[in-house]
CSV table of C-alpha atoms in Angstrom, one decimal:
chain,number,residue,atom,x,y,z
T,83,UNK,CA,0.0,0.0,0.0
T,84,UNK,CA,2.8,2.4,0.8
T,85,UNK,CA,4.4,1.8,-2.6
T,86,UNK,CA,1.0,2.5,-4.3
T,87,UNK,CA,0.7,5.8,-2.5
T,88,UNK,CA,4.2,6.8,-3.7
T,89,UNK,CA,3.3,5.7,-7.2
T,90,UNK,CA,0.1,7.7,-7.2
T,91,UNK,CA,2.0,10.8,-5.9
T,92,UNK,CA,4.2,10.6,-9.0
T,93,UNK,CA,1.2,10.1,-11.4
T,94,UNK,CA,2.0,6.5,-12.1
T,95,UNK,CA,-0.6,3.6,-12.6
T,96,UNK,CA,-1.0,2.1,-9.1
T,97,UNK,CA,-2.5,-1.1,-10.5
T,98,UNK,CA,0.8,-2.2,-11.8
T,99,UNK,CA,2.6,-2.0,-8.5
T,100,UNK,CA,1.8,-5.5,-7.1
T,101,UNK,CA,2.9,-7.2,-10.4
T,102,UNK,CA,6.1,-5.2,-10.5
T,103,UNK,CA,7.0,-6.1,-6.9
T,104,UNK,CA,6.3,-9.8,-7.7
T,105,UNK,CA,8.6,-9.6,-10.8
T,106,UNK,CA,11.4,-7.9,-8.9
T,107,UNK,CA,11.2,-10.6,-6.1
T,108,UNK,CA,11.3,-13.4,-8.7
T,109,UNK,CA,14.3,-11.9,-10.5
T,110,UNK,CA,16.2,-11.5,-7.2
T,111,UNK,CA,16.3,-7.8,-7.5
T,112,UNK,CA,14.6,-7.3,-4.1
T,113,UNK,CA,14.0,-9.8,-1.3
T,114,UNK,CA,10.7,-10.3,0.3
T,115,UNK,CA,10.7,-9.7,4.0
T,116,UNK,CA,10.0,-12.9,6.0
T,117,UNK,CA,6.6,-13.0,7.6
T,118,UNK,CA,6.9,-12.9,11.4
T,119,UNK,CA,4.4,-14.6,13.6
T,120,UNK,CA,2.9,-12.1,16.1
T,121,UNK,CA,1.4,-13.9,19.0
T,122,UNK,CA,-2.1,-12.7,20.0
T,123,UNK,CA,-2.0,-11.4,23.6
T,124,UNK,CA,-4.3,-13.1,26.1
T,125,UNK,CA,-6.4,-10.8,28.2
T,126,UNK,CA,-8.9,-11.9,31.0
T,127,UNK,CA,-11.5,-9.5,32.2
T,128,UNK,CA,-12.5,-10.2,35.8
T,129,UNK,CA,-15.6,-8.7,37.4
T,130,UNK,CA,-19.2,-7.9,37.1
T,131,UNK,CA,-20.5,-4.5,36.0
T,132,UNK,CA,-20.5,-1.8,33.3
T,133,UNK,CA,-16.7,-1.6,33.0
T,134,UNK,CA,-16.5,-5.3,32.6
T,135,UNK,CA,-19.1,-5.3,29.9
T,136,UNK,CA,-17.5,-2.4,28.0
T,137,UNK,CA,-14.0,-3.7,28.1
T,138,UNK,CA,-15.0,-7.2,27.1
T,139,UNK,CA,-17.0,-6.0,24.1
T,140,UNK,CA,-14.2,-3.7,22.9
T,141,UNK,CA,-11.4,-6.1,23.3
T,142,UNK,CA,-13.3,-8.8,21.4
T,143,UNK,CA,-13.1,-6.4,18.4
T,144,UNK,CA,-9.3,-6.4,18.7
T,145,UNK,CA,-6.7,-8.9,17.7
T,146,UNK,CA,-6.5,-10.4,21.2
T,147,UNK,CA,-7.7,-13.5,22.9
T,148,UNK,CA,-10.3,-12.5,25.5
T,149,UNK,CA,-11.8,-14.4,28.4
T,150,UNK,CA,-13.9,-13.4,31.4
T,151,UNK,CA,-14.2,-14.6,35.0
T,152,UNK,CA,-16.3,-13.6,38.0
T,153,UNK,CA,-15.3,-16.1,40.7
T,154,UNK,CA,-12.5,-15.4,43.2
T,155,UNK,CA,-10.9,-18.8,42.7
T,156,UNK,CA,-10.9,-18.4,38.9
T,157,UNK,CA,-7.8,-19.8,37.2
T,158,UNK,CA,-4.8,-17.5,37.2
T,159,UNK,CA,-3.0,-19.1,34.2
T,160,UNK,CA,-3.1,-18.6,30.5
T,161,UNK,CA,-3.4,-14.8,30.5
T,162,UNK,CA,-0.9,-12.1,29.8
T,163,UNK,CA,-3.0,-9.6,31.8
T,164,UNK,CA,-6.0,-9.8,34.1
T,165,UNK,CA,-8.1,-6.6,34.2
T,166,UNK,CA,-9.7,-6.3,37.7
T,167,UNK,CA,-12.9,-4.4,37.0
T,168,UNK,CA,-15.7,-2.6,38.7
T,169,UNK,CA,-15.2,-3.6,42.4
T,170,UNK,CA,-13.8,-0.7,44.4
T,171,UNK,CA,-11.2,-2.9,46.0
T,172,UNK,CA,-9.9,-6.1,44.3
T,173,UNK,CA,-10.4,-9.3,46.2
T,174,UNK,CA,-7.2,-9.8,48.2
T,175,UNK,CA,-7.3,-13.6,47.7
T,176,UNK,CA,-7.4,-13.2,43.9
T,177,UNK,CA,-4.8,-10.6,44.0
T,178,UNK,CA,-2.5,-12.9,46.0
T,179,UNK,CA,-3.1,-15.8,43.6
T,180,UNK,CA,-2.3,-13.6,40.6
T,181,UNK,CA,0.9,-12.2,42.2
T,182,UNK,CA,2.0,-15.7,43.2
T,183,UNK,CA,1.4,-16.9,39.6
T,184,UNK,CA,3.3,-14.1,38.2
T,185,UNK,CA,0.4,-12.7,36.2
T,186,UNK,CA,0.2,-9.0,35.5
T,187,UNK,CA,-3.0,-7.4,36.6
T,188,UNK,CA,-4.6,-3.9,36.2
T,189,UNK,CA,-7.5,-2.6,38.4
T,190,UNK,CA,-10.1,-0.5,36.7
T,191,UNK,CA,-13.0,1.0,38.6
T,192,UNK,CA,-14.9,4.2,39.3
T,193,UNK,CA,-15.3,5.9,42.7
T,194,UNK,CA,-17.0,9.1,43.8
T,195,UNK,CA,-17.4,10.2,40.2
T,196,UNK,CA,-13.8,9.6,39.3
T,197,UNK,CA,-12.4,6.9,37.0
T,198,UNK,CA,-9.4,5.0,38.4
T,199,UNK,CA,-7.1,2.9,36.3
T,200,UNK,CA,-4.1,1.3,37.8
T,201,UNK,CA,-1.7,0.6,39.2
T,202,UNK,CA,-0.5,-2.0,36.7
T,203,UNK,CA,1.2,-4.8,38.7
T,204,UNK,CA,4.0,-6.8,37.1
T,205,UNK,CA,4.9,-9.3,39.9
T,206,UNK,CA,8.5,-9.1,40.8
T,207,UNK,CA,9.0,-5.8,39.0
T,208,UNK,CA,6.6,-3.2,40.3
T,209,UNK,CA,4.9,-2.4,43.6
T,210,UNK,CA,1.8,-4.4,44.2
T,211,UNK,CA,-1.8,-3.8,45.3
T,212,UNK,CA,-0.9,-4.9,48.8
T,213,UNK,CA,1.8,-2.2,48.9
T,214,UNK,CA,-0.9,0.4,48.0
T,215,UNK,CA,-3.1,-1.0,50.8
T,216,UNK,CA,-0.3,-0.8,53.3
T,217,UNK,CA,0.4,2.8,52.3
T,218,UNK,CA,-3.3,3.6,52.8
T,219,UNK,CA,-3.3,1.9,56.2
T,220,UNK,CA,-0.4,4.0,57.2
T,221,UNK,CA,-2.5,7.1,56.6
T,222,UNK,CA,-5.8,5.7,57.8
T,223,UNK,CA,-5.9,2.9,60.4
T,224,UNK,CA,-9.5,2.2,59.5
T,225,UNK,CA,-8.6,1.3,55.9
T,226,UNK,CA,-8.3,-2.5,56.3
T,227,UNK,CA,-11.9,-2.7,57.8
T,228,UNK,CA,-13.2,-0.4,55.0
T,229,UNK,CA,-11.4,-2.3,52.3
T,230,UNK,CA,-13.1,-5.5,53.4
T,231,UNK,CA,-16.4,-3.9,52.7
T,232,UNK,CA,-15.4,-2.3,49.5
T,233,UNK,CA,-14.1,-5.5,47.8
T,234,UNK,CA,-17.8,-6.5,47.4
T,235,UNK,CA,-19.0,-3.1,46.2
T,236,UNK,CA,-19.2,-2.1,42.6
T,237,UNK,CA,-18.5,1.5,42.0
T,238,UNK,CA,-21.2,3.8,40.5
T,239,UNK,CA,-20.7,6.9,38.3
T,240,UNK,CA,-22.4,8.7,35.5
T,241,UNK,CA,-22.3,7.2,31.9
T,242,UNK,CA,-19.7,9.7,30.8
T,243,UNK,CA,-17.3,8.8,33.6
T,244,UNK,CA,-17.8,5.1,33.0
T,245,UNK,CA,-17.2,5.4,29.2
T,246,UNK,CA,-14.1,7.7,29.8
T,247,UNK,CA,-12.7,5.2,32.3
T,248,UNK,CA,-13.1,2.3,29.9
T,249,UNK,CA,-11.4,4.3,27.2
T,250,UNK,CA,-8.5,5.2,29.4
T,251,UNK,CA,-8.2,1.6,30.5
T,252,UNK,CA,-8.2,0.4,26.8
T,253,UNK,CA,-5.3,2.7,26.1
T,254,UNK,CA,-3.3,1.1,28.9
T,255,UNK,CA,-4.4,-2.4,27.9
T,256,UNK,CA,-3.2,-1.6,24.4
T,257,UNK,CA,0.1,-0.6,25.7
T,258,UNK,CA,0.4,-3.9,27.5
T,259,UNK,CA,-0.5,-5.7,24.4
T,260,UNK,CA,2.2,-3.9,22.4
T,261,UNK,CA,4.7,-4.7,25.1
T,262,UNK,CA,3.8,-8.4,24.8
T,263,UNK,CA,4.4,-8.2,21.1
T,264,UNK,CA,7.7,-6.4,21.6
T,265,UNK,CA,6.7,-3.0,20.3
T,266,UNK,CA,7.6,-1.1,23.5
T,267,UNK,CA,11.3,-2.3,23.2
T,268,UNK,CA,11.5,-0.3,19.9
T,269,UNK,CA,9.4,2.6,21.2
T,270,UNK,CA,9.5,3.4,24.9
T,271,UNK,CA,6.7,5.9,24.4
T,272,UNK,CA,4.2,3.1,24.3
T,273,UNK,CA,5.2,1.7,27.7
T,274,UNK,CA,2.2,1.6,30.1
T,275,UNK,CA,1.6,4.8,32.1
T,276,UNK,CA,0.2,2.9,35.0
T,277,UNK,CA,3.4,1.2,36.2
T,278,UNK,CA,3.5,2.0,39.9
T,279,UNK,CA,0.8,4.6,39.1
T,280,UNK,CA,-3.0,5.0,39.4
T,281,UNK,CA,-4.5,7.4,36.9
T,282,UNK,CA,-7.4,9.3,38.4
T,283,UNK,CA,-9.7,10.8,35.7
T,284,UNK,CA,-12.1,13.5,36.7
T,285,UNK,CA,-14.4,13.9,33.7
T,286,UNK,CA,-16.1,17.0,35.1
T,287,UNK,CA,-12.8,18.9,35.3
T,288,UNK,CA,-11.3,17.1,32.2
T,289,UNK,CA,-8.2,16.3,34.3
T,290,UNK,CA,-6.1,13.2,34.8
T,291,UNK,CA,-4.0,13.0,37.9
T,292,UNK,CA,-1.3,10.4,38.6
T,293,UNK,CA,-0.9,8.9,42.0
T,294,UNK,CA,2.4,7.2,42.4
T,295,UNK,CA,2.9,4.0,44.5
T,296,UNK,CA,6.2,2.8,45.8
T,297,UNK,CA,7.0,-0.6,47.3
T,298,UNK,CA,6.0,-0.7,51.0
T,299,UNK,CA,8.8,-1.9,53.3
T,300,UNK,CA,6.4,-4.3,55.1
T,301,UNK,CA,5.3,-6.0,51.9
T,302,UNK,CA,7.0,-9.2,50.8
T,303,UNK,CA,6.6,-8.5,47.1
């Protein structure tokens, strides 16, 4: 297609380009680039709610393998990334299982009218969700009790916030997919923005704030 664009820009007949390229390859003038197999990334969407529905539907239109789960004891294998959707706090048992299995995971939820995406956890490389909980507990001793209630609570927000949060999450998921395919090694700009970071999207203000998370000294990750 690029050669046809160039041919058209010079006023040439674009219909002859495919045959010309074939002829040059057969004569050994040019070499055909070997076709490389690009593995389809495997994404699992875990949760029940509007974000789960939106992300699953959108990802199924992409060149990825998509699966869904709702049970806490769902299998942790066969996925490059598990997206933890809708619940305000991810179930700690599932989070532990994912971390122990070395499976990357990304929380996506809405809270108090704000979309929250991240942090993206890559076990053994980044801080983890327990690190974030421990940091919260340092600031608020009541956090562990509150978190136990929120892990069964689906966040609510207006339609615009839910859609915007899903879009922001899809952008991050796309960056993970490109990393799986090796694209990020060639272009660091496509690296995920949620590494050790939660993106907080306030649709009303049109602002995205980044909350950084460091490893907690009391966490074993």
